Structure formats: structure tokens, C-alpha cells
Amino acid sequence: MTARQQPKNLWIGRWGFVLAATGSAVGLGNIWKFPYMTGEYGGGAFVLVYLACILCIGIPAMMTEIAFGRRGRGSPIDAVKRVAQESGRGKIWSGFGWMSMLAGFMILSFYVVVAGWSLAYLWKAISGGLQGGSVDDMAAIFGANNANPLTLGAWSTLVTVVTMFIVGKGVQEGIERNMRWMMPGMVLLLLVMIVYAMFSGGFGEAVTFLFSFEVGKLSSEGLLAAMGHAFFTLSLSAGAIMAYGAYLPDNKSIARTTFTVAICDTLIALMAGLAIFPAIFANGMDPASGPGLIFMSLPLAFQQMPLGSVLQVIFFVMLSVAALTSAVSMIEATVAWLTERKGMSRKAAAWSSGIVLWLLSTLAMLSFNLGADWTFAGKNFFDWLDYLTSRWMMPLGGLGLCLMAGFLLRDEIFRDELRLSKRQHALWLLMVRYVSPLGIVLIFIDALGVMSI
Ligand code: PHE
Ligand code: NA
């Protein structure tokens, strides 16, 4: 216990960390990305692999990340370095901290664009800009929204500014308060949408699509995508959970917290699927329509719903807030590092990383208009940010941390932090030593095999 660092800013209140970590986890990943990826990779098989990855890789990896964060009490770079040094290992291992910080930054650069869509649609919902009776009308609205780099850029810039403002003030202040109404509100709204869908067609088809587990249908590409999404949706290997873990009080249970966050996140994703796919099938839309999927299908569904125009506004408010509470967590690692190591104030750290972020996110935003043909190997800048982080950096980071915790570092550290029963600890060890690494490596090998054909 003597090696423990002194904590600086602990989460306030009994639920502080759980709320903040859930705020980080629940976001566009659940409501925007999960449905469109499930649509793209053919439904149930993708969902099954994704759920298996949450259980076998995501949960052990999240426990490990929080343990690193709390033990090291610092930005991911310093936390990993300190835990390594406590075990007599060199500071080279902090490379995994660097990679996760970079991943968080890269994700945020395209995340703000999608959060910008959400704000733009909130505005359209309020001002009556989402009229039209067909999927084609909605596709036209989505296309027009992306076509103008100035307005699209204005929305993503707004998201960047708000994010940096919140981060500059300190994440502890606003997040806890907002999450208290956001989570129940989100669940309630999704329930209303699901109940409506049950009585209005497309529901049976949606359930079959989401839960008919034909694993044979899944490609290697889909397998890798499902694993990557498990990391993305739980905010793993992106600095977020580890940075937040640094503020976790010593007496809180890491295991209990992890399960709460993972269960909330998974429930919201599955509910989002059940709320959104009926609208897709009822309107004869192609589930594989890509990143615009929810923006093209939901406005149609809301038009048909009683009180739909009000519900639609509520929906986009929630989506935007959910996106913000995630965005804030992605930059926390960078800001923590800049304040701890470079002696900057939080404000200065937030705004200077904000400028770099703004440049990158502008490039990502241009992928939908001027820069649509700035492609490399068939992917534009936006796609590359997503692809590199989700498919490669996050799973590799997770692999590294699990193997470090399982083999390289002193086990007492993790016994101290996780405080599991003997059996549970043995199970955690089994997961981080063999099950998660093997799963990750096998999926990588499978994916590489396909790429070389
Ligand atoms: N988990 C968030 C979501 O599902 C995204 C995220 C990724 C947040 C990485 C933080 C770090 O939307
Ligand atoms: Na998520």
C-alpha cells in the first residue's frame, strides 16, 4: 500500500465514477455506430460476436485499465509507467499509455463530426427541417447537410468548443449532474420508441435481424469490426477509462463498477437496435446504408409517431448530450498529461489540444464534401481515423495491457487494486493471460489472412 500515489481530484459522491464512466461509454457508439455496423455486417452474427467480446475481452480489460489508472494516479502515460516501475520494469512500457492517448485524440477528431450531425439534426428538428415522406427525401436531407463544409464545419467546431470548455473547467463538475437525468431519460425514450415499434410494423423483422445468430454469416472483416466495436463502445484503450480511473477513490470496487458500466452500455446499445431497426425495415431501407443510417431512418419514424416531433427533439438533445459526455472523456488523458507533465493549467491544456483537434476534425469533416476524393486505399480521412483506432490501435492496446497485467507486472498490485476473492482473481488472471489475448490475436490473424489475399 505504501507505493500508492496520492490522489488529486477524486470523483465526488457515491456514484461519481460510475456516472462518469457510463457517460463516457454511452454515446454515439451505442446509438449511431452500433446500429449501422450491425446493418453493414449482416445482423445477429455481428451482435453475437460483439457481445462475446464485451464479456471475454471488454470486461477484463476494463477492470485492468481502471486498476492501472487508480494505482498510477495519473494520466495514462504516467499511470502505466508508474505501475511498470513499481514492478521493476522500464518506462518503455508507458508506450501503451501513449498509444491510448493518441487513440483517444484520433477518435475525438471524427467523433465531433458525428456529434455535429446530431446538433445539426436537433436544429432541423426544432426548425421543421426534417420533412419528407420517403427514405430518398431523408437521404437528400442528410446529403445536403454534409455538402456544405461551412455549415458542417460550424457544427463540429461548436462541439469542439463546448467539449474544450467543459474539459477546461474540470470533468468532475458537470458530468455527474447531467448523467443523473440523461441515463434514465435515454432509457425511457428508447422504451417509448420500442413500444411504438412493436405496434407499427417492422418489429418482428428487426428482432430476427438482430438476434438470429448465424455465425457462419460473419466475414473476417466483420469479426474484427465486432471486436473493435467492443473496445470502442466501452471507451477502452483510448485513455478515457484509465484517466477517469485515476480519480477513483481507494474504497470503491473496480469489479462492481466495471459490470455496472458494461451492462448499462450493452443495454442501451441493444435497446437502440430495437428502437431503430423496425423503422429501417418498415420503410424498406437498406440496413447497410452506412454512417447515415439513423439520420435517414429515424426522422421518418418520428414523423409517423404520435407526438413524434416533440420526441424527435428530445432524442437529438439526448444524443448530443450523450456524445458530449463521451467526447469530454476522450481528451481527458491528453489534458491530464499536459497539466501534470507540462505544468499547464487545465484551461490552457484544453484549449491548446482543442486547436490541434480542430485541425484534425476539420480534415475529417471535409471527407463528406470537398475532401471526398482524398482517399487512400479506398478510405477517406474520416474512415481512416475510425479504422485505425477501432480495428487496430484499441485492440492492440488492450492486448498489451492484458499481457502486461497477466505476465509482466507484480500480481500483488492487481490483488491490491481489484480485491477479488481468490477464485475471482484466478478467473480474472485466466482472462487477461489467455482468453482475451488469444481472442484478440486469433481475430487479428484471421483479419490479416484476408487482407493478404
Ligand atoms: N464509448 C463511446 C461511445 O460509445 C466512445 C468512446 C471511445 C469514448 C473511446 C471514449 C473513448 O460512444
Ligand atoms: Na458505448
Tab-separated table of C-alpha atoms and ligand atoms in Angstrom:
chain	number	residue	atom	x	y	z
A	1	MET	CA	0.000	0.000	0.000
A	2	THR	CA	2.921	2.319	0.563
A	3	ALA	CA	3.579	2.649	-3.150
A	4	ARG	CA	0.214	4.286	-3.685
A	5	GLN	CA	0.257	7.731	-5.177
A	6	GLN	CA	-1.763	10.449	-3.535
A	7	PRO	CA	-4.956	11.115	-5.461
A	8	LYS	CA	-5.585	14.662	-6.655
A	9	ASN	CA	-9.168	15.175	-7.715
A	10	LEU	CA	-11.378	12.315	-6.644
A	11	TRP	CA	-14.846	11.819	-8.001
A	12	ILE	CA	-17.437	13.408	-5.801
A	13	GLY	CA	-20.356	11.453	-4.428
A	14	ARG	CA	-21.067	7.783	-4.178
A	15	TRP	CA	-21.819	7.367	-7.872
A	16	GLY	CA	-19.294	9.820	-9.277
A	17	PHE	CA	-17.051	7.414	-11.118
A	18	VAL	CA	-19.818	5.083	-12.266
A	19	LEU	CA	-21.744	8.015	-13.699
A	20	ALA	CA	-18.730	9.498	-15.417
A	21	ALA	CA	-17.541	6.179	-16.819
A	22	THR	CA	-21.059	5.391	-18.008
A	23	GLY	CA	-21.203	8.857	-19.521
A	24	SER	CA	-18.022	8.065	-21.373
A	25	ALA	CA	-19.192	4.641	-22.509
A	26	VAL	CA	-22.724	5.501	-23.567
A	27	GLY	CA	-22.581	7.696	-26.612
A	28	LEU	CA	-22.656	7.757	-30.362
A	29	GLY	CA	-21.104	4.298	-30.284
A	30	ASN	CA	-24.347	2.859	-28.963
A	31	ILE	CA	-26.902	4.813	-30.920
A	32	TRP	CA	-25.122	5.742	-34.147
A	33	LYS	CA	-22.298	3.254	-34.676
A	34	PHE	CA	-23.706	0.028	-33.285
A	35	PRO	CA	-26.829	0.074	-35.496
A	36	TYR	CA	-25.036	0.996	-38.688
A	37	MET	CA	-22.273	-1.571	-38.163
A	38	THR	CA	-24.798	-4.248	-37.299
A	39	GLY	CA	-26.578	-3.351	-40.525
A	40	GLU	CA	-23.387	-3.424	-42.515
A	41	TYR	CA	-22.152	-6.754	-41.162
A	42	GLY	CA	-25.406	-8.592	-41.521
A	43	GLY	CA	-27.115	-8.546	-38.106
A	44	GLY	CA	-27.212	-11.291	-35.483
A	45	ALA	CA	-23.819	-12.837	-36.107
A	46	PHE	CA	-22.147	-9.477	-35.623
A	47	VAL	CA	-24.203	-8.860	-32.481
A	48	LEU	CA	-23.262	-12.228	-31.012
A	49	VAL	CA	-19.531	-11.762	-31.565
A	50	TYR	CA	-19.774	-8.233	-30.210
A	51	LEU	CA	-21.484	-9.486	-27.039
A	52	ALA	CA	-18.911	-12.257	-26.636
A	53	CYS	CA	-16.119	-9.701	-26.992
A	54	ILE	CA	-17.695	-7.450	-24.350
A	55	LEU	CA	-17.818	-10.359	-21.920
A	56	CYS	CA	-14.498	-12.073	-22.623
A	57	ILE	CA	-12.313	-9.135	-23.629
A	58	GLY	CA	-14.003	-5.875	-22.704
A	59	ILE	CA	-14.863	-6.584	-19.065
A	60	PRO	CA	-11.462	-7.992	-18.034
A	61	ALA	CA	-9.739	-5.228	-20.000
A	62	MET	CA	-11.821	-2.529	-18.325
A	63	MET	CA	-11.020	-3.879	-14.857
A	64	THR	CA	-7.352	-3.884	-15.789
A	65	GLU	CA	-7.475	-0.346	-17.123
A	66	ILE	CA	-9.160	1.041	-14.038
A	67	ALA	CA	-6.632	-0.773	-11.862
A	68	PHE	CA	-3.763	0.801	-13.806
A	69	GLY	CA	-5.348	4.224	-13.524
A	70	ARG	CA	-6.035	4.074	-9.820
A	71	ARG	CA	-2.673	2.533	-8.955
A	72	GLY	CA	-0.752	5.023	-11.075
A	73	ARG	CA	-2.925	8.021	-10.167
A	74	GLY	CA	-2.052	9.982	-13.270
A	75	SER	CA	-2.562	10.366	-16.998
A	76	PRO	CA	-2.406	7.014	-18.818
A	77	ILE	CA	1.214	7.625	-19.796
A	78	ASP	CA	2.285	8.165	-16.220
A	79	ALA	CA	-0.047	5.608	-14.753
A	80	VAL	CA	1.302	2.799	-16.925
A	81	LYS	CA	4.856	3.958	-16.329
A	82	ARG	CA	4.445	4.026	-12.546
A	83	VAL	CA	2.795	0.632	-12.374
A	84	ALA	CA	5.556	-0.788	-14.569
A	85	GLN	CA	8.243	0.803	-12.419
A	86	GLU	CA	6.613	-0.452	-9.248
A	87	SER	CA	7.138	-3.909	-10.726
A	88	GLY	CA	10.760	-3.142	-11.559
A	89	ARG	CA	10.094	-2.665	-15.263
A	90	GLY	CA	11.346	0.087	-17.521
A	91	LYS	CA	9.417	3.139	-18.592
A	92	ILE	CA	9.296	1.842	-22.166
A	93	TRP	CA	6.002	0.193	-21.187
A	94	SER	CA	4.365	3.578	-20.965
A	95	GLY	CA	4.246	3.242	-24.773
A	96	PHE	CA	0.839	1.669	-24.256
A	97	GLY	CA	-0.217	4.799	-22.402
A	98	TRP	CA	0.985	6.903	-25.319
A	99	MET	CA	-0.898	4.798	-27.804
A	100	SER	CA	-4.156	5.040	-25.888
A	101	MET	CA	-3.816	8.784	-25.501
A	102	LEU	CA	-3.248	9.080	-29.236
A	103	ALA	CA	-6.222	6.803	-29.955
A	104	GLY	CA	-8.492	8.965	-27.799
A	105	PHE	CA	-7.355	12.036	-29.662
A	106	MET	CA	-7.863	10.446	-33.067
A	107	ILE	CA	-11.311	9.176	-32.151
A	108	LEU	CA	-12.361	12.574	-30.928
A	109	SER	CA	-11.355	14.104	-34.272
A	110	PHE	CA	-14.074	12.207	-36.090
A	111	TYR	CA	-16.450	11.923	-33.147
A	112	VAL	CA	-17.019	15.675	-33.107
A	113	VAL	CA	-18.157	15.489	-36.731
A	114	VAL	CA	-20.845	12.953	-35.883
A	115	ALA	CA	-21.788	14.882	-32.755
A	116	GLY	CA	-22.079	17.860	-35.107
A	117	TRP	CA	-24.581	15.901	-37.202
A	118	SER	CA	-26.562	15.319	-34.054
A	119	LEU	CA	-26.628	19.046	-33.246
A	120	ALA	CA	-27.499	19.910	-36.837
A	121	TYR	CA	-30.387	17.465	-36.702
A	122	LEU	CA	-31.518	18.869	-33.374
A	123	TRP	CA	-31.684	22.254	-35.037
A	124	LYS	CA	-33.514	20.821	-38.046
A	125	ALA	CA	-35.955	19.026	-35.749
A	126	ILE	CA	-36.744	22.276	-33.947
A	127	SER	CA	-36.997	24.391	-37.084
A	128	GLY	CA	-39.009	21.911	-39.119
A	129	GLY	CA	-36.208	20.931	-41.467
A	130	LEU	CA	-36.826	17.197	-41.385
A	131	GLN	CA	-39.921	16.988	-43.564
A	132	GLY	CA	-40.346	14.410	-46.297
A	133	GLY	CA	-42.181	11.183	-46.835
A	134	SER	CA	-39.586	8.770	-48.122
A	135	VAL	CA	-36.150	7.356	-47.462
A	136	ASP	CA	-34.950	9.227	-50.537
A	137	ASP	CA	-36.116	12.534	-49.061
A	138	MET	CA	-34.195	11.750	-45.900
A	139	ALA	CA	-31.107	10.741	-47.841
A	140	ALA	CA	-31.318	14.074	-49.650
A	141	ILE	CA	-31.503	15.964	-46.346
A	142	PHE	CA	-28.519	14.045	-44.991
A	143	GLY	CA	-26.598	14.684	-48.204
A	144	ALA	CA	-27.374	18.380	-48.179
A	145	ASN	CA	-26.350	18.619	-44.547
A	146	ASN	CA	-22.925	17.243	-45.428
A	147	ALA	CA	-22.438	19.059	-48.698
A	148	ASN	CA	-21.641	22.479	-47.279
A	149	PRO	CA	-18.269	22.476	-45.484
A	150	LEU	CA	-19.005	25.809	-43.825
A	151	THR	CA	-22.174	24.818	-42.008
A	152	LEU	CA	-20.966	21.286	-41.324
A	153	GLY	CA	-17.702	22.703	-40.034
A	154	ALA	CA	-19.567	25.188	-37.880
A	155	TRP	CA	-21.424	22.372	-36.125
A	156	SER	CA	-18.310	20.293	-35.445
A	157	THR	CA	-16.486	23.431	-34.337
A	158	LEU	CA	-19.283	24.142	-31.890
A	159	VAL	CA	-18.945	20.633	-30.479
A	160	THR	CA	-15.178	21.092	-30.153
A	161	VAL	CA	-15.574	24.406	-28.347
A	162	VAL	CA	-18.174	23.070	-25.907
A	163	THR	CA	-16.055	19.975	-25.221
A	164	MET	CA	-12.958	22.025	-24.512
A	165	PHE	CA	-14.936	24.408	-22.341
A	166	ILE	CA	-16.186	21.531	-20.178
A	167	VAL	CA	-12.787	19.842	-20.020
A	168	GLY	CA	-11.124	23.141	-19.165
A	169	LYS	CA	-13.398	23.578	-16.170
A	170	GLY	CA	-12.732	20.037	-14.986
A	171	VAL	CA	-14.759	16.953	-15.757
A	172	GLN	CA	-15.942	16.411	-12.230
A	173	GLU	CA	-18.265	19.386	-12.243
A	174	GLY	CA	-20.818	18.966	-14.980
A	175	ILE	CA	-20.831	15.304	-15.839
A	176	GLU	CA	-22.215	13.819	-12.665
A	177	ARG	CA	-25.132	16.237	-12.625
A	178	ASN	CA	-26.027	15.658	-16.276
A	179	MET	CA	-25.763	11.908	-16.135
A	180	ARG	CA	-28.400	11.765	-13.406
A	181	TRP	CA	-31.136	12.767	-15.806
A	182	MET	CA	-29.546	11.612	-19.021
A	183	MET	CA	-29.361	7.898	-18.347
A	184	PRO	CA	-32.930	7.415	-17.103
A	185	GLY	CA	-34.156	9.790	-19.792
A	186	MET	CA	-32.413	7.869	-22.521
A	187	VAL	CA	-33.749	4.528	-21.299
A	188	LEU	CA	-37.272	5.943	-21.094
A	189	LEU	CA	-37.157	7.461	-24.567
A	190	LEU	CA	-35.787	4.274	-26.124
A	191	LEU	CA	-38.551	2.315	-24.347
A	192	VAL	CA	-41.199	4.601	-25.825
A	193	MET	CA	-39.697	4.121	-29.262
A	194	ILE	CA	-39.541	0.341	-28.838
A	195	VAL	CA	-43.127	0.094	-27.627
A	196	TYR	CA	-44.252	2.211	-30.563
A	197	ALA	CA	-42.290	-0.008	-32.927
A	198	MET	CA	-43.943	-3.123	-31.510
A	199	PHE	CA	-47.299	-1.913	-32.708
A	200	SER	CA	-46.341	-0.436	-36.030
A	201	GLY	CA	-44.598	-2.918	-38.194
A	202	GLY	CA	-41.036	-3.911	-38.839
A	203	PHE	CA	-40.548	-5.065	-35.265
A	204	GLY	CA	-40.536	-8.814	-35.910
A	205	GLU	CA	-38.139	-8.359	-38.775
A	206	ALA	CA	-35.863	-6.238	-36.612
A	207	VAL	CA	-35.786	-8.823	-33.816
A	208	THR	CA	-34.957	-11.573	-36.293
A	209	PHE	CA	-32.267	-9.449	-37.881
A	210	LEU	CA	-30.634	-8.563	-34.565
A	211	PHE	CA	-30.864	-11.892	-32.817
A	212	SER	CA	-30.763	-14.682	-35.381
A	213	PHE	CA	-27.265	-15.855	-34.628
A	214	GLU	CA	-25.898	-17.375	-37.805
A	215	VAL	CA	-22.213	-17.116	-37.061
A	216	GLY	CA	-21.367	-18.553	-40.467
A	217	LYS	CA	-22.581	-15.299	-41.978
A	218	LEU	CA	-19.810	-13.248	-40.440
A	219	SER	CA	-16.756	-12.354	-42.517
A	220	SER	CA	-13.264	-11.905	-41.090
A	221	GLU	CA	-13.772	-8.216	-41.605
A	222	GLY	CA	-16.969	-8.357	-39.552
A	223	LEU	CA	-15.248	-10.318	-36.809
A	224	LEU	CA	-12.546	-7.678	-36.494
A	225	ALA	CA	-15.176	-4.952	-36.630
A	226	ALA	CA	-17.159	-6.562	-33.812
A	227	MET	CA	-14.084	-6.835	-31.607
A	228	GLY	CA	-13.066	-3.271	-32.383
A	229	HIS	CA	-16.528	-2.059	-31.579
A	230	ALA	CA	-16.452	-3.770	-28.182
A	231	PHE	CA	-13.413	-1.638	-27.334
A	232	PHE	CA	-14.923	1.495	-28.819
A	233	THR	CA	-18.250	1.216	-27.084
A	234	LEU	CA	-16.684	0.616	-23.657
A	235	SER	CA	-14.227	3.504	-24.185
A	236	LEU	CA	-11.302	1.109	-23.743
A	237	SER	CA	-7.672	1.620	-24.771
A	238	ALA	CA	-8.406	5.232	-25.571
A	239	GLY	CA	-7.151	6.812	-22.385
A	240	ALA	CA	-10.649	7.610	-21.184
A	241	ILE	CA	-11.356	4.895	-18.645
A	242	MET	CA	-7.788	4.861	-17.350
A	243	ALA	CA	-7.717	8.631	-16.951
A	244	TYR	CA	-11.031	8.513	-15.079
A	245	GLY	CA	-9.767	5.572	-13.008
A	246	ALA	CA	-7.017	7.827	-11.700
A	247	TYR	CA	-9.705	9.753	-9.808
A	248	LEU	CA	-11.390	6.675	-8.350
A	249	PRO	CA	-11.359	6.609	-4.542
A	250	ASP	CA	-9.482	3.719	-2.959
A	251	ASN	CA	-12.501	2.153	-1.317
A	252	LYS	CA	-14.571	1.639	-4.474
A	253	SER	CA	-14.896	-1.802	-6.032
A	254	ILE	CA	-13.408	-1.921	-9.517
A	255	ALA	CA	-15.234	-5.105	-10.460
A	256	ARG	CA	-18.654	-3.852	-9.454
A	257	THR	CA	-18.097	-0.583	-11.245
A	258	THR	CA	-16.958	-2.338	-14.398
A	259	PHE	CA	-20.000	-4.583	-14.540
A	260	THR	CA	-22.359	-1.662	-13.972
A	261	VAL	CA	-20.815	0.324	-16.803
A	262	ALA	CA	-20.667	-2.623	-19.204
A	263	ILE	CA	-24.256	-3.651	-18.500
A	264	CYS	CA	-25.610	-0.121	-18.961
A	265	ASP	CA	-23.683	0.307	-22.178
A	266	THR	CA	-24.790	-3.013	-23.636
A	267	LEU	CA	-28.417	-2.475	-22.652
A	268	ILE	CA	-28.514	0.924	-24.309
A	269	ALA	CA	-26.944	-0.435	-27.500
A	270	LEU	CA	-29.404	-3.319	-27.735
A	271	MET	CA	-32.327	-1.021	-26.965
A	272	ALA	CA	-31.129	1.380	-29.634
A	273	GLY	CA	-31.061	-1.510	-32.091
A	274	LEU	CA	-34.619	-2.493	-31.171
A	275	ALA	CA	-35.782	1.112	-31.480
A	276	ILE	CA	-34.104	1.841	-34.789
A	277	PHE	CA	-34.239	-1.294	-36.944
A	278	PRO	CA	-38.049	-1.502	-37.061
A	279	ALA	CA	-38.075	1.933	-38.695
A	280	ILE	CA	-35.489	0.746	-41.190
A	281	PHE	CA	-37.454	-2.322	-42.211
A	282	ALA	CA	-40.848	-0.623	-42.081
A	283	ASN	CA	-39.607	1.955	-44.574
A	284	GLY	CA	-37.888	-0.544	-46.805
A	285	MET	CA	-34.474	0.934	-46.171
A	286	ASP	CA	-31.225	-0.960	-46.686
A	287	PRO	CA	-29.693	-1.806	-43.267
A	288	ALA	CA	-26.251	-1.478	-44.883
A	289	SER	CA	-26.680	2.214	-45.640
A	290	GLY	CA	-23.602	3.185	-43.647
A	291	PRO	CA	-22.938	6.041	-41.205
A	292	GLY	CA	-26.064	7.958	-42.231
A	293	LEU	CA	-28.340	5.101	-41.171
A	294	ILE	CA	-30.009	6.589	-38.094
A	295	PHE	CA	-30.149	10.082	-39.564
A	296	MET	CA	-32.039	8.800	-42.576
A	297	SER	CA	-34.380	6.364	-40.851
A	298	LEU	CA	-35.325	7.920	-37.522
A	299	PRO	CA	-36.806	11.200	-38.803
A	300	LEU	CA	-39.222	9.120	-40.884
A	301	ALA	CA	-40.206	7.060	-37.871
A	302	PHE	CA	-40.709	10.153	-35.719
A	303	GLN	CA	-42.975	11.690	-38.345
A	304	GLN	CA	-45.278	8.715	-38.114
A	305	MET	CA	-45.302	8.606	-34.300
A	306	PRO	CA	-47.843	10.399	-32.133
A	307	LEU	CA	-46.038	13.350	-30.507
A	308	GLY	CA	-43.181	12.465	-32.825
A	309	SER	CA	-41.976	15.993	-33.386
A	310	VAL	CA	-41.522	16.500	-29.648
A	311	LEU	CA	-39.921	13.091	-29.153
A	312	GLN	CA	-37.575	13.796	-32.013
A	313	VAL	CA	-36.292	16.974	-30.382
A	314	ILE	CA	-35.819	15.100	-27.100
A	315	PHE	CA	-33.992	12.340	-28.953
A	316	PHE	CA	-31.446	14.637	-30.561
A	317	VAL	CA	-30.933	16.550	-27.305
A	318	MET	CA	-30.117	13.277	-25.575
A	319	LEU	CA	-27.908	12.085	-28.406
A	320	SER	CA	-25.957	15.337	-28.322
A	321	VAL	CA	-25.513	15.257	-24.555
A	322	ALA	CA	-24.505	11.596	-24.681
A	323	ALA	CA	-21.961	12.468	-27.350
A	324	LEU	CA	-20.587	15.327	-25.248
A	325	THR	CA	-20.114	13.255	-22.104
A	326	SER	CA	-18.122	10.802	-24.239
A	327	ALA	CA	-16.167	13.470	-26.111
A	328	VAL	CA	-15.027	15.012	-22.857
A	329	SER	CA	-13.593	11.685	-21.699
A	330	MET	CA	-11.554	11.200	-24.861
A	331	ILE	CA	-9.481	14.302	-24.291
A	332	GLU	CA	-9.110	13.924	-20.522
A	333	ALA	CA	-5.969	11.797	-20.935
A	334	THR	CA	-4.252	14.476	-23.022
A	335	VAL	CA	-5.319	17.276	-20.719
A	336	ALA	CA	-4.243	15.351	-17.617
A	337	TRP	CA	-0.856	14.692	-19.206
A	338	LEU	CA	-0.362	18.321	-20.228
A	339	THR	CA	-1.243	19.594	-16.766
A	340	GLU	CA	0.770	17.012	-14.859
A	341	ARG	CA	3.845	16.938	-17.022
A	342	LYS	CA	3.959	20.239	-18.848
A	343	GLY	CA	2.723	22.337	-15.973
A	344	MET	CA	-0.143	23.852	-17.934
A	345	SER	CA	-3.383	24.982	-16.351
A	346	ARG	CA	-6.408	22.859	-17.261
A	347	LYS	CA	-7.769	25.701	-19.356
A	348	ALA	CA	-4.562	26.166	-21.326
A	349	ALA	CA	-4.240	22.415	-21.796
A	350	ALA	CA	-7.818	22.114	-23.026
A	351	TRP	CA	-7.633	24.994	-25.492
A	352	SER	CA	-4.252	24.095	-26.913
A	353	SER	CA	-5.260	20.493	-27.512
A	354	GLY	CA	-8.506	21.919	-28.858
A	355	ILE	CA	-6.670	23.728	-31.627
A	356	VAL	CA	-4.872	20.599	-32.819
A	357	LEU	CA	-8.092	18.697	-32.520
A	358	TRP	CA	-9.943	21.302	-34.523
A	359	LEU	CA	-7.474	20.991	-37.406
A	360	LEU	CA	-7.773	17.205	-37.500
A	361	SER	CA	-11.543	17.268	-37.156
A	362	THR	CA	-11.796	19.773	-39.981
A	363	LEU	CA	-9.973	17.310	-42.226
A	364	ALA	CA	-12.374	14.591	-41.054
A	365	MET	CA	-15.340	16.872	-41.734
A	366	LEU	CA	-14.091	17.599	-45.257
A	367	SER	CA	-14.320	13.869	-46.015
A	368	PHE	CA	-18.037	14.456	-46.550
A	369	ASN	CA	-17.672	17.229	-49.099
A	370	LEU	CA	-14.532	18.838	-50.550
A	371	GLY	CA	-12.266	16.019	-49.480
A	372	ALA	CA	-14.485	13.143	-50.501
A	373	ASP	CA	-11.869	12.012	-53.017
A	374	TRP	CA	-8.889	12.448	-50.756
A	375	THR	CA	-8.765	8.734	-50.307
A	376	PHE	CA	-6.048	6.209	-49.700
A	377	ALA	CA	-6.743	2.525	-50.316
A	378	GLY	CA	-10.401	3.361	-50.773
A	379	LYS	CA	-10.823	5.116	-47.430
A	380	ASN	CA	-11.142	8.836	-46.813
A	381	PHE	CA	-9.647	10.638	-43.823
A	382	PHE	CA	-12.729	10.105	-41.628
A	383	ASP	CA	-12.741	6.379	-42.427
A	384	TRP	CA	-9.035	6.050	-41.709
A	385	LEU	CA	-9.348	7.625	-38.262
A	386	ASP	CA	-12.146	5.227	-37.405
A	387	TYR	CA	-10.468	2.198	-38.985
A	388	LEU	CA	-7.032	2.675	-37.434
A	389	THR	CA	-8.357	3.316	-33.934
A	390	SER	CA	-11.147	0.755	-33.691
A	391	ARG	CA	-9.664	-2.099	-35.637
A	392	TRP	CA	-6.012	-1.834	-34.690
A	393	MET	CA	-4.936	0.618	-32.011
A	394	MET	CA	-7.560	-0.179	-29.404
A	395	PRO	CA	-7.385	-3.992	-29.650
A	396	LEU	CA	-3.560	-3.817	-29.710
A	397	GLY	CA	-3.554	-1.534	-26.690
A	398	GLY	CA	-5.934	-3.871	-24.887
A	399	LEU	CA	-3.749	-6.837	-25.765
A	400	GLY	CA	-0.689	-5.046	-24.419
A	401	LEU	CA	-2.275	-4.062	-21.129
A	402	CYS	CA	-3.777	-7.507	-20.529
A	403	LEU	CA	-0.462	-9.240	-21.183
A	404	MET	CA	1.395	-6.749	-19.000
A	405	ALA	CA	-1.034	-7.246	-16.148
A	406	GLY	CA	-1.141	-11.003	-16.633
A	407	PHE	CA	2.532	-11.819	-17.028
A	408	LEU	CA	4.871	-8.902	-16.619
A	409	LEU	CA	3.792	-6.947	-13.585
A	410	ARG	CA	3.627	-7.850	-9.917
A	411	ASP	CA	0.419	-9.656	-9.166
A	412	GLU	CA	0.143	-8.015	-5.713
A	413	ILE	CA	-0.584	-4.731	-7.421
A	414	PHE	CA	-3.672	-6.154	-9.035
A	415	ARG	CA	-4.679	-8.105	-5.941
A	416	ASP	CA	-4.455	-4.830	-4.053
A	417	GLU	CA	-6.496	-2.879	-6.555
A	418	LEU	CA	-9.078	-5.422	-7.656
A	419	ARG	CA	-9.593	-7.017	-4.233
A	420	LEU	CA	-11.381	-10.055	-5.609
A	421	SER	CA	-11.892	-13.359	-3.864
A	422	LYS	CA	-9.234	-15.999	-4.600
A	423	ARG	CA	-11.451	-17.666	-7.175
A	424	GLN	CA	-12.459	-14.465	-8.856
A	425	HIS	CA	-8.868	-13.323	-9.035
A	426	ALA	CA	-7.885	-16.603	-10.648
A	427	LEU	CA	-10.670	-16.093	-13.166
A	428	TRP	CA	-9.507	-12.547	-13.914
A	429	LEU	CA	-5.966	-13.848	-14.401
A	430	LEU	CA	-7.195	-16.559	-16.724
A	431	MET	CA	-8.988	-13.926	-18.777
A	432	VAL	CA	-6.144	-11.403	-19.053
A	433	ARG	CA	-3.458	-14.045	-19.559
A	434	TYR	CA	-5.115	-16.355	-22.028
A	435	VAL	CA	-8.712	-15.790	-23.005
A	436	SER	CA	-8.642	-12.119	-24.026
A	437	PRO	CA	-5.179	-12.196	-25.637
A	438	LEU	CA	-5.991	-15.355	-27.560
A	439	GLY	CA	-9.283	-13.928	-28.755
A	440	ILE	CA	-7.622	-10.717	-29.897
A	441	VAL	CA	-4.703	-12.475	-31.589
A	442	LEU	CA	-6.898	-15.001	-33.388
A	443	ILE	CA	-9.148	-12.296	-34.762
A	444	PHE	CA	-6.092	-10.303	-35.883
A	445	ILE	CA	-4.561	-13.296	-37.617
A	446	ASP	CA	-7.854	-14.038	-39.303
A	447	ALA	CA	-8.152	-10.457	-40.493
A	448	LEU	CA	-4.594	-10.313	-41.781
A	449	GLY	CA	-5.111	-13.565	-43.648
A	450	VAL	CA	-7.945	-11.968	-45.542
A	451	MET	CA	-6.029	-8.784	-46.237
A	452	SER	CA	-3.185	-10.639	-47.922
A	453	ILE	CA	-5.439	-12.485	-50.359
B	1	PHE	N1	-17.647	4.727	-25.773
B	1	PHE	C1	-18.012	5.873	-26.542
B	1	PHE	C2	-19.274	5.592	-27.336
B	1	PHE	O1	-19.751	4.508	-27.364
B	1	PHE	C3	-16.908	6.306	-27.457
B	1	PHE	C4	-15.578	6.450	-26.810
B	1	PHE	C5	-14.484	5.789	-27.328
B	1	PHE	C6	-15.414	7.237	-25.676
B	1	PHE	C7	-13.245	5.901	-26.754
B	1	PHE	C8	-14.161	7.371	-25.077
B	1	PHE	C9	-13.084	6.708	-25.619
B	1	PHE	O2	-19.786	6.455	-27.956
B	2	NA	NA	-20.704	2.907	-25.904
